[in-house]
Coordinates of C-alpha atoms in Angstrom, one line a residue:
M1 CA 17.7 90.1 47.9
N2 CA 17.9 86.5 46.9
V3 CA 21.0 84.4 46.1
S4 CA 20.8 85.0 42.3
D5 CA 20.5 88.8 42.8
R6 CA 23.6 88.9 45.1
R7 CA 25.5 86.8 42.5
D8 CA 24.5 89.1 39.6
R9 CA 25.4 92.3 41.6
G10 CA 28.5 91.0 43.2
V11 CA 31.9 89.8 41.9
W12 CA 30.4 87.5 39.2
G13 CA 28.3 90.4 37.9
S14 CA 31.4 92.6 37.5
V15 CA 33.4 89.8 35.9
D16 CA 30.5 89.1 33.5
R17 CA 30.2 92.7 32.4
T18 CA 34.0 93.1 31.9
L19 CA 34.3 89.8 29.9
D20 CA 31.3 90.8 27.9
V21 CA 32.9 94.1 26.7
A22 CA 36.2 92.4 25.9
I23 CA 34.8 89.4 24.1
R24 CA 32.2 91.1 22.1
S25 CA 34.7 93.4 20.5
H26 CA 36.1 90.2 18.7
L27 CA 32.8 88.7 17.8
A28 CA 31.1 91.3 15.7
D29 CA 30.4 90.6 12.0
P30 CA 32.9 91.9 9.5
D31 CA 30.5 94.5 8.4
G32 CA 30.4 95.9 11.9
V33 CA 26.8 94.8 12.6
E34 CA 26.2 91.8 14.9
E35 CA 23.7 89.1 13.8
P36 CA 20.2 89.5 15.3
F37 CA 18.7 86.6 17.2
L38 CA 15.1 86.8 15.8
P39 CA 13.0 89.2 13.7
D40 CA 10.1 90.9 15.2
A41 CA 6.5 90.1 14.6
E42 CA 6.6 91.7 11.1
G43 CA 9.8 89.9 10.1
K44 CA 12.1 92.9 10.6
R45 CA 15.4 93.0 12.5
P46 CA 15.3 94.6 15.9
V47 CA 15.9 98.3 15.8
S48 CA 18.3 98.6 18.7
I49 CA 21.8 97.2 18.2
H50 CA 21.8 96.1 21.8
Q51 CA 19.2 93.5 20.8
N52 CA 21.6 92.0 18.4
K53 CA 23.7 90.2 20.9
S54 CA 24.4 86.5 20.1
W55 CA 27.5 85.7 22.1
S56 CA 27.8 86.8 25.7
S57 CA 30.6 86.1 28.2
L58 CA 28.3 83.7 30.2
L59 CA 27.4 81.8 27.0
I60 CA 31.1 81.3 26.2
V61 CA 32.0 80.3 29.8
T62 CA 29.1 77.8 29.8
A63 CA 30.1 76.3 26.5
V64 CA 33.8 75.9 27.5
A65 CA 33.0 74.6 31.0
T66 CA 30.5 72.1 29.7
T67 CA 32.9 70.8 27.1
L68 CA 35.6 70.4 29.8
G69 CA 33.4 68.6 32.2
T70 CA 31.8 66.2 29.8
V71 CA 33.0 65.3 26.3
I72 CA 36.8 66.0 26.7
P73 CA 37.0 63.3 29.5
A74 CA 34.9 61.0 27.3
G75 CA 37.2 61.3 24.4
Y76 CA 40.3 61.2 26.6
N77 CA 39.3 57.7 27.9
I78 CA 38.4 56.3 24.5
G79 CA 41.9 55.8 23.2
I80 CA 44.0 56.2 26.4
L81 CA 44.8 52.4 26.9
N82 CA 46.4 51.7 23.5
S83 CA 50.0 52.7 24.2
P84 CA 50.3 51.4 27.9
Q85 CA 48.4 48.2 27.1
Q86 CA 51.3 45.8 28.1
V87 CA 52.0 47.8 31.3
I88 CA 48.4 47.6 32.4
V89 CA 48.2 43.9 31.4
D90 CA 51.2 43.3 33.7
F91 CA 49.5 45.2 36.5
C92 CA 46.4 43.0 36.1
N93 CA 48.5 39.9 36.4
S94 CA 50.4 41.1 39.4
S95 CA 47.2 42.3 41.0
I96 CA 45.6 38.8 40.6
L97 CA 48.8 37.2 42.1
H98 CA 48.8 39.7 45.0
T99 CA 45.1 39.3 45.8
Y100 CA 44.5 35.6 45.1
G101 CA 48.0 34.1 45.3
T102 CA 48.0 32.7 41.7
A103 CA 49.1 33.9 38.3
I104 CA 46.7 33.6 35.4
E105 CA 47.6 32.1 32.0
E106 CA 47.8 34.0 28.7
T107 CA 44.3 33.3 27.4
P108 CA 42.4 34.3 30.6
L109 CA 44.7 37.4 30.8
E110 CA 43.7 38.4 27.3
L111 CA 40.0 38.0 28.3
L112 CA 40.6 40.2 31.4
W113 CA 42.2 42.9 29.2
A114 CA 39.3 42.7 26.8
F115 CA 37.0 43.2 29.8
V116 CA 39.0 46.2 31.0
V117 CA 38.5 47.8 27.5
S118 CA 34.9 46.8 26.9
I119 CA 33.5 47.6 30.3
F120 CA 34.0 51.3 29.4
L121 CA 31.6 50.8 26.4
I122 CA 29.1 49.0 28.6
G123 CA 29.1 51.9 31.0
G124 CA 28.8 54.2 28.0
G125 CA 25.7 52.5 26.8
M126 CA 24.1 52.8 30.3
G127 CA 25.1 56.4 30.6
A128 CA 23.7 57.3 27.2
L129 CA 20.4 55.8 28.1
M130 CA 20.3 57.6 31.5
G131 CA 21.5 61.0 30.3
G132 CA 18.3 62.3 28.8
S133 CA 16.2 61.1 31.7
I134 CA 18.5 62.6 34.3
A135 CA 18.6 65.9 32.4
N136 CA 14.7 65.9 32.3
R137 CA 14.3 65.0 36.0
I138 CA 16.8 67.3 37.7
G139 CA 17.5 69.9 35.0
R140 CA 20.4 70.4 32.5
K141 CA 22.6 72.3 34.9
N142 CA 22.3 69.7 37.6
A143 CA 22.9 66.9 35.1
L144 CA 26.2 68.7 34.3
L145 CA 27.1 68.5 38.0
V146 CA 26.3 64.8 38.0
N147 CA 28.3 64.2 34.8
S148 CA 31.4 66.1 36.0
S149 CA 31.3 64.5 39.5
V150 CA 31.1 61.0 37.9
N151 CA 34.4 61.7 36.1
V152 CA 36.0 62.9 39.3
I153 CA 34.9 59.7 41.2
A154 CA 36.3 57.5 38.4
A155 CA 39.6 59.3 38.6
I156 CA 39.8 58.5 42.3
F157 CA 39.5 54.8 41.5
F158 CA 42.2 55.1 38.8
G159 CA 44.6 57.0 41.1
T160 CA 44.3 54.5 44.0
C161 CA 44.0 51.2 42.2
G162 CA 47.8 50.9 41.8
I163 CA 48.4 51.6 45.5
A164 CA 45.8 49.1 46.5
Q165 CA 47.0 46.5 43.9
S166 CA 43.4 46.0 42.9
V167 CA 42.3 45.2 39.3
E168 CA 38.7 45.4 40.6
M169 CA 39.2 49.1 41.3
L170 CA 40.5 49.6 37.8
L171 CA 37.4 47.9 36.4
I172 CA 35.1 49.9 38.6
G173 CA 36.8 53.1 37.5
R174 CA 36.5 52.2 33.8
F175 CA 32.8 51.4 34.3
I176 CA 32.1 54.7 36.1
V177 CA 34.0 56.8 33.6
G178 CA 32.1 55.0 30.8
I179 CA 28.8 56.0 32.4
G180 CA 30.1 59.6 32.4
A181 CA 31.1 59.4 28.8
G182 CA 27.7 58.0 27.7
M183 CA 25.9 60.7 29.7
S184 CA 28.0 63.4 28.0
T185 CA 27.2 62.3 24.5
S186 CA 23.4 62.4 25.1
F187 CA 23.2 65.3 27.5
M188 CA 25.8 67.8 26.3
P189 CA 24.4 68.4 22.8
L190 CA 21.0 68.8 24.4
Y191 CA 22.3 71.5 26.8
M192 CA 24.1 73.3 24.1
S193 CA 21.1 73.3 21.7
E194 CA 18.9 74.9 24.4
I195 CA 21.2 77.8 25.2
S196 CA 22.1 78.6 21.6
T197 CA 20.8 81.2 19.2
P198 CA 20.5 80.8 15.5
A199 CA 23.8 82.6 15.1
T200 CA 25.6 80.4 17.6
Q201 CA 24.0 77.0 17.1
N202 CA 26.6 75.7 14.6
V203 CA 29.4 76.3 17.0
L204 CA 27.7 75.1 20.1
G205 CA 26.0 72.1 18.4
L206 CA 29.3 70.7 17.2
L207 CA 31.2 71.1 20.5
C208 CA 30.3 67.5 21.4
P209 CA 32.3 65.8 18.5
V210 CA 35.0 68.5 18.6
G211 CA 35.5 67.9 22.4
I212 CA 35.5 64.1 22.0
N213 CA 38.2 64.3 19.2
L214 CA 40.2 66.8 21.2
G215 CA 40.1 64.6 24.3
L216 CA 41.1 61.6 22.2
F217 CA 44.0 63.5 20.7
I218 CA 45.2 64.7 24.2
G219 CA 45.0 61.1 25.4
Q220 CA 47.0 59.8 22.5
V221 CA 49.8 62.4 23.2
L222 CA 49.9 61.9 27.0
S223 CA 49.8 58.1 26.7
L224 CA 53.1 58.0 24.8
E225 CA 55.7 55.9 26.6
K226 CA 58.1 58.8 27.0
L227 CA 55.4 60.8 28.8
L228 CA 52.9 58.9 31.0
G229 CA 52.3 55.6 29.2
N230 CA 54.9 53.7 31.3
E231 CA 55.0 51.5 34.3
D232 CA 55.6 54.4 36.8
N233 CA 52.9 56.8 35.6
W234 CA 50.0 54.8 33.9
N235 CA 47.6 55.3 36.8
V236 CA 48.4 59.0 36.8
L237 CA 47.6 59.0 33.1
L238 CA 44.2 57.5 33.8
S239 CA 43.4 59.7 36.8
L240 CA 44.1 63.0 34.8
T241 CA 40.5 62.6 33.5
C242 CA 39.5 64.6 36.6
I243 CA 41.3 67.8 35.7
P244 CA 38.9 69.1 33.1
A245 CA 36.0 67.9 35.2
L246 CA 37.3 69.9 38.2
L247 CA 37.7 73.0 36.1
C248 CA 34.0 72.7 35.1
L249 CA 33.0 72.3 38.8
V250 CA 34.8 75.4 39.8
V251 CA 32.4 77.6 37.7
W252 CA 29.4 75.3 37.9
Y253 CA 27.4 77.5 40.4
Y254 CA 27.7 80.4 38.0
L255 CA 26.3 78.5 35.0
P256 CA 22.7 78.9 33.9
E257 CA 19.8 76.5 33.6
T258 CA 18.4 76.5 30.1
P259 CA 15.5 78.9 29.6
R260 CA 13.8 76.3 27.3
Y261 CA 13.9 73.7 30.0
L262 CA 12.5 76.1 32.6
F263 CA 9.8 77.6 30.3
V264 CA 8.7 74.7 28.0
L265 CA 9.1 71.7 30.3
Q266 CA 8.9 73.2 33.8
Q267 CA 6.5 76.1 33.2
K268 CA 8.7 78.4 35.4
T269 CA 8.1 81.5 33.4
D270 CA 9.8 84.1 35.6
L271 CA 12.9 82.0 36.3
A272 CA 13.2 81.1 32.6
F273 CA 13.2 84.8 31.6
K274 CA 15.7 85.7 34.3
E275 CA 18.1 83.0 33.1
L276 CA 17.5 84.1 29.5
S277 CA 18.5 87.6 30.5
R278 CA 21.7 86.4 32.1
L279 CA 22.6 84.3 29.0
R280 CA 22.1 87.1 26.5
G281 CA 23.5 89.9 28.7
L282 CA 20.3 91.9 28.1
P283 CA 17.4 93.1 30.3
V284 CA 14.2 91.1 29.9
D285 CA 12.4 93.9 28.1
Q286 CA 14.8 93.7 25.2
L287 CA 14.2 89.9 24.7
G288 CA 10.7 90.0 23.4
P289 CA 11.3 88.1 20.1
E290 CA 13.1 85.2 21.9
M291 CA 10.5 85.1 24.7
E292 CA 7.8 84.9 22.1
E293 CA 9.6 82.0 20.4
L294 CA 9.7 80.2 23.8
R295 CA 5.9 80.7 24.1
R296 CA 5.4 79.3 20.6
E297 CA 7.5 76.2 21.3
A298 CA 5.7 75.6 24.6
T299 CA 2.4 75.7 22.7
R300 CA 3.7 73.2 20.1
V301 CA 5.2 70.9 22.7
T302 CA 1.9 70.8 24.7
A303 CA -0.1 70.2 21.5
E304 CA 2.1 67.3 20.4
M305 CA 2.4 65.7 23.8
P306 CA 0.7 62.3 24.2
K307 CA -2.1 62.4 26.8
D308 CA -2.9 59.9 29.5
G309 CA -6.2 58.3 30.2
L310 CA -7.5 61.4 32.0
N311 CA -6.5 63.6 29.1
N312 CA -3.6 65.1 31.1
T313 CA -0.1 65.7 29.8
N314 CA 3.2 65.4 31.6
S315 CA 6.3 66.6 29.8
Q316 CA 8.6 64.7 32.1
S317 CA 7.2 61.2 31.6
S318 CA 4.7 60.9 28.8
W319 CA 7.2 60.4 26.0
T320 CA 8.2 56.7 25.4
L321 CA 9.6 54.8 22.5
K322 CA 6.1 53.6 21.7
T323 CA 4.5 57.1 21.7
I324 CA 7.4 58.5 19.6
W325 CA 7.0 55.7 17.0
A326 CA 3.2 56.1 17.0
K327 CA 3.5 59.8 16.0
K328 CA 4.0 60.0 12.3
S329 CA 5.8 63.4 12.4
L330 CA 8.5 61.9 14.7
R331 CA 8.8 58.4 13.3
W332 CA 11.2 59.1 10.4
P333 CA 13.3 61.8 12.1
F334 CA 13.8 59.3 15.0
A335 CA 14.8 56.6 12.4
C336 CA 17.2 59.0 10.8
V337 CA 18.9 59.7 14.2
V338 CA 19.2 55.9 14.9
V339 CA 20.6 55.3 11.4
M340 CA 23.1 58.1 11.7
H341 CA 24.4 56.8 15.0
L342 CA 24.6 53.3 13.5
G343 CA 26.5 54.6 10.5
N344 CA 28.9 56.5 12.8
Q345 CA 30.3 53.2 14.1
L346 CA 29.7 51.0 11.0
S347 CA 31.7 53.3 8.9
G348 CA 34.8 51.5 10.1
I349 CA 36.6 54.4 11.8
N350 CA 38.0 52.2 14.6
A351 CA 39.1 49.6 12.2
V352 CA 40.9 52.2 10.1
L353 CA 42.7 53.5 13.2
Y354 CA 43.5 49.9 14.2
Y355 CA 45.3 49.4 10.8
S356 CA 46.9 52.8 10.7
T357 CA 50.1 51.9 12.7
D358 CA 50.8 48.9 10.4
I359 CA 50.2 51.1 7.3
F360 CA 52.7 53.7 8.6
L361 CA 55.3 50.9 9.4
S362 CA 54.8 49.5 5.9
A363 CA 55.6 52.9 4.4
G364 CA 59.1 52.6 6.0
L365 CA 58.5 54.5 9.2
D366 CA 60.0 53.2 12.4
K367 CA 57.8 52.6 15.5
Q368 CA 58.4 56.1 16.9
Q369 CA 57.7 57.7 13.6
A370 CA 54.6 55.6 13.1
E371 CA 53.3 56.8 16.5
L372 CA 53.9 60.4 15.5
A373 CA 52.2 59.8 12.2
L374 CA 49.2 58.4 14.1
L375 CA 49.2 61.6 16.2
G376 CA 49.2 63.6 13.0
A377 CA 46.1 61.7 11.9
G378 CA 44.5 62.4 15.2
F379 CA 45.3 66.1 14.8
I380 CA 43.7 66.2 11.4
N381 CA 40.7 64.5 13.0
V382 CA 40.4 67.4 15.5
V383 CA 41.0 70.1 12.9
M384 CA 38.5 68.7 10.4
T385 CA 35.8 68.3 13.0
A386 CA 36.3 71.9 14.0
C387 CA 36.1 73.0 10.3
V388 CA 32.6 71.5 10.2
V389 CA 31.5 74.4 12.3
F390 CA 32.1 76.7 9.2
L391 CA 30.6 74.2 6.8
T392 CA 27.4 73.8 8.7
A393 CA 27.1 77.6 8.9
R394 CA 27.2 77.9 5.1
F395 CA 25.9 74.6 3.6
C396 CA 22.8 72.4 4.0
R397 CA 23.0 69.3 6.1
R398 CA 21.8 66.8 3.4
P399 CA 24.6 67.5 1.0
L400 CA 27.2 67.4 3.7
M401 CA 26.0 64.0 4.8
M402 CA 25.8 62.6 1.3
I403 CA 29.3 63.8 0.4
S404 CA 30.6 62.4 3.6
T405 CA 29.0 58.9 3.2
I406 CA 30.0 58.6 -0.5
G407 CA 33.6 59.7 0.3
V408 CA 33.9 57.3 3.2
S409 CA 32.6 54.4 1.1
V410 CA 34.9 55.1 -1.8
F411 CA 38.1 55.5 0.3
L412 CA 37.3 52.4 2.4
V413 CA 37.4 50.4 -0.8
V414 CA 40.5 52.3 -2.0
L415 CA 42.2 51.6 1.3
A416 CA 41.3 47.9 1.2
L417 CA 42.8 47.6 -2.3
C418 CA 46.0 49.5 -1.3
I419 CA 46.5 47.3 1.8
F420 CA 45.9 44.2 -0.3
F421 CA 48.6 45.2 -2.8
I422 CA 50.8 47.0 -0.3
N423 CA 53.9 44.8 -1.1
K424 CA 53.6 44.9 -4.8
A425 CA 55.3 48.3 -5.3
S426 CA 57.2 50.7 -3.2
W427 CA 54.8 53.6 -3.8
I428 CA 51.7 51.8 -2.7
P429 CA 52.2 52.3 1.1
Y430 CA 52.2 56.0 0.5
C431 CA 48.9 55.6 -1.3
C432 CA 47.6 53.8 1.8
I433 CA 48.6 56.8 4.0
A434 CA 46.9 59.2 1.5
A435 CA 43.8 57.1 1.4
L436 CA 43.7 56.8 5.2
L437 CA 44.0 60.6 5.7
I438 CA 41.4 61.4 3.0
Y439 CA 39.0 58.9 4.6
V440 CA 39.4 60.7 7.9
V441 CA 38.6 64.0 6.2
F442 CA 35.4 62.7 4.6
F443 CA 34.4 61.0 7.9
D444 CA 34.8 64.3 9.8
V445 CA 32.7 66.2 7.2
G446 CA 29.4 64.5 8.2
V447 CA 29.4 60.9 9.3
G448 CA 31.4 61.7 12.4
P449 CA 30.0 64.9 13.9
L450 CA 26.5 65.3 12.4
P451 CA 24.8 62.4 14.4
F452 CA 25.4 64.5 17.6
F453 CA 24.3 67.8 16.0
L454 CA 21.3 67.1 13.7
P455 CA 18.9 65.7 16.4
S456 CA 18.7 69.2 18.0
E457 CA 17.3 70.4 14.6
L458 CA 15.3 67.4 13.7
I459 CA 13.4 66.7 17.0
P460 CA 11.0 69.0 19.0
A461 CA 11.9 69.9 22.6
G462 CA 9.5 67.4 24.3
P463 CA 10.8 64.1 23.0
R464 CA 14.3 65.4 22.2
P465 CA 16.1 64.1 25.4
L466 CA 14.7 60.6 25.0
I467 CA 15.5 60.4 21.3
M468 CA 19.0 61.8 21.8
S469 CA 19.6 59.2 24.6
L470 CA 18.4 56.4 22.4
G471 CA 20.5 57.5 19.5
C472 CA 23.6 57.6 21.7
L473 CA 22.7 54.2 23.2
V474 CA 22.7 52.8 19.7
N475 CA 26.1 54.4 19.1
W476 CA 27.7 53.0 22.2
S477 CA 26.1 49.5 21.7
T478 CA 27.3 49.4 18.1
N479 CA 30.8 50.4 19.2
F480 CA 30.8 47.6 21.7
L481 CA 29.6 45.0 19.2
V482 CA 32.1 46.1 16.5
G483 CA 34.9 46.1 19.1
M484 CA 34.0 42.6 20.3
T485 CA 33.6 41.1 16.8
F486 CA 36.3 42.9 14.9
P487 CA 39.2 40.6 15.8
S488 CA 37.2 37.5 14.6
L489 CA 36.0 39.2 11.5
Q490 CA 39.5 40.4 10.7
N491 CA 40.9 36.9 11.0
V492 CA 38.2 35.6 8.6
M493 CA 37.9 38.5 6.1
G494 CA 41.3 40.2 6.3
V495 CA 41.3 43.6 4.5
Y496 CA 37.9 42.8 3.0
I497 CA 36.4 43.9 6.3
F498 CA 36.8 47.4 4.9
V499 CA 34.5 46.5 2.0
M500 CA 31.9 45.4 4.5
F501 CA 32.1 48.7 6.3
A502 CA 31.9 50.5 2.9
A503 CA 28.7 48.5 2.1
A504 CA 27.2 49.5 5.5
T505 CA 28.0 53.2 4.7
V506 CA 26.3 52.9 1.3
V507 CA 23.2 51.6 2.9
Q508 CA 23.2 54.5 5.3
A509 CA 23.6 56.9 2.4
V510 CA 20.6 55.5 0.5
F511 CA 18.4 55.6 3.6
L512 CA 19.3 59.1 4.5
F513 CA 18.9 60.3 0.9
F514 CA 15.3 59.3 0.9
K515 CA 14.3 60.0 4.5
L516 CA 16.6 62.8 6.0
P517 CA 14.9 66.2 5.8
E518 CA 16.8 69.4 5.2
T519 CA 16.9 71.4 8.5
F520 CA 18.9 74.4 7.4
R521 CA 18.2 77.4 5.3
P522 CA 21.4 79.5 4.7
T523 CA 20.1 83.0 5.5
R524 CA 21.4 85.7 7.7
S525 CA 18.0 86.4 9.2
F526 CA 15.4 83.9 10.3
S527 CA 11.8 83.9 9.3
P528 CA 9.1 82.4 11.5
A529 CA 9.0 79.5 9.1
S530 CA 12.7 78.7 9.5
L531 CA 12.4 78.9 13.2
S532 CA 9.8 76.0 13.2
V533 CA 12.5 73.9 11.4
L534 CA 15.2 74.8 14.0
H535 CA 13.0 73.5 16.8

């Protein structure tokens, strides 16, 4: 009996079966019939209700653990430095004095602080570029182990930098946690897309943006001065990034490798079917339709794969930026992925959040009330991103993206006008608050989450890891450039910078209107034709 058999028949097997019965009683369709995964060869639903399983306890545990180990730490570290900024700046100054015996002046100190913030984005770009390659070389499950371990290592640097009086350790920790955040945005959607079914892909596909926004909100709450954003606890605040990662590592051994990776890319047929059986909670002989879909996808990937000079193919290394662009069927989907990630950052979301505190203060709120209002905006951000799960289950992707880009563009202009005239009347600050919150809603409908979700539907399995990595690299790089140039542009353009972001969003909308294909057909059962779109 091998290790996997002992695991399946032992404690984990009992837990899996118990959870499966409990969870599935809450996941049936309202009509009492669970959604089937695939029709049979004649397009009919499976006869046996046991073939209709979409959610299983293992699938749920995998989704939760992956979200905890990857994107929640990523979101947590994005906005965690805002509240304790002055405390950490003072630490940097005292660290330089302790190590080198000299205090630095205000301007170099500001540059050091900018480097503490921006090195996270540099690490994010590197991690995004590496994420797909690592997932291809060592597998999705092992990539999750690497990603979670990186977050734990970063937390060790955060927890000890205060004791060591070392700003260098703080910088190393920020760089390492940035690598983990970048890896998570390119790897986590890939992992979720490869373990999902048509009935679960909307939920699993959107866990990446939902987890990022949830982590961001948790970081905003914990970084309040009354909680951990103070002189005594700021390094504890930073090191808490290891908690969700450790929770992921506790169950990592139990998590599955994706059947699609094993079957399509590794050609390990028996192991792929065994993992598929674990994921679905069904014996292999009841998984015929899904196994047949894996065979069809393997055939498509092999046929589409570029060949070397000996007419051989290698799924691990043959896809490059050049071969992707040379293939006409991939060129425009790849361009759409890049444009969506560009638009995600050029929509001005960070600039809006930057102005939000001033807007709340102008409306008559004191500093503490403005902080709470900002937390309210963050909570709306989380809720709206979660609501997109239901929207993508019922509506086509193109309309969602068009509505989102148009709404973002309009309310960026409205927000610019309201800020410009904010002192002209007592009611205008409240219009600013309303415009800001409506902008966040439109952003979360499409421009925010869909760049992390749509690539799994647009791109075939073979080049998907590379394209998702390149898209996330564009996202992190644009985030870095916007962050570095925003203060200068703000000084030159003032509130008109919102108009520039609105123009960039309009350009995105026009491009996607002509080039973004529809990848969703709102039906309860999936025909073979629709399956070719999903993969």
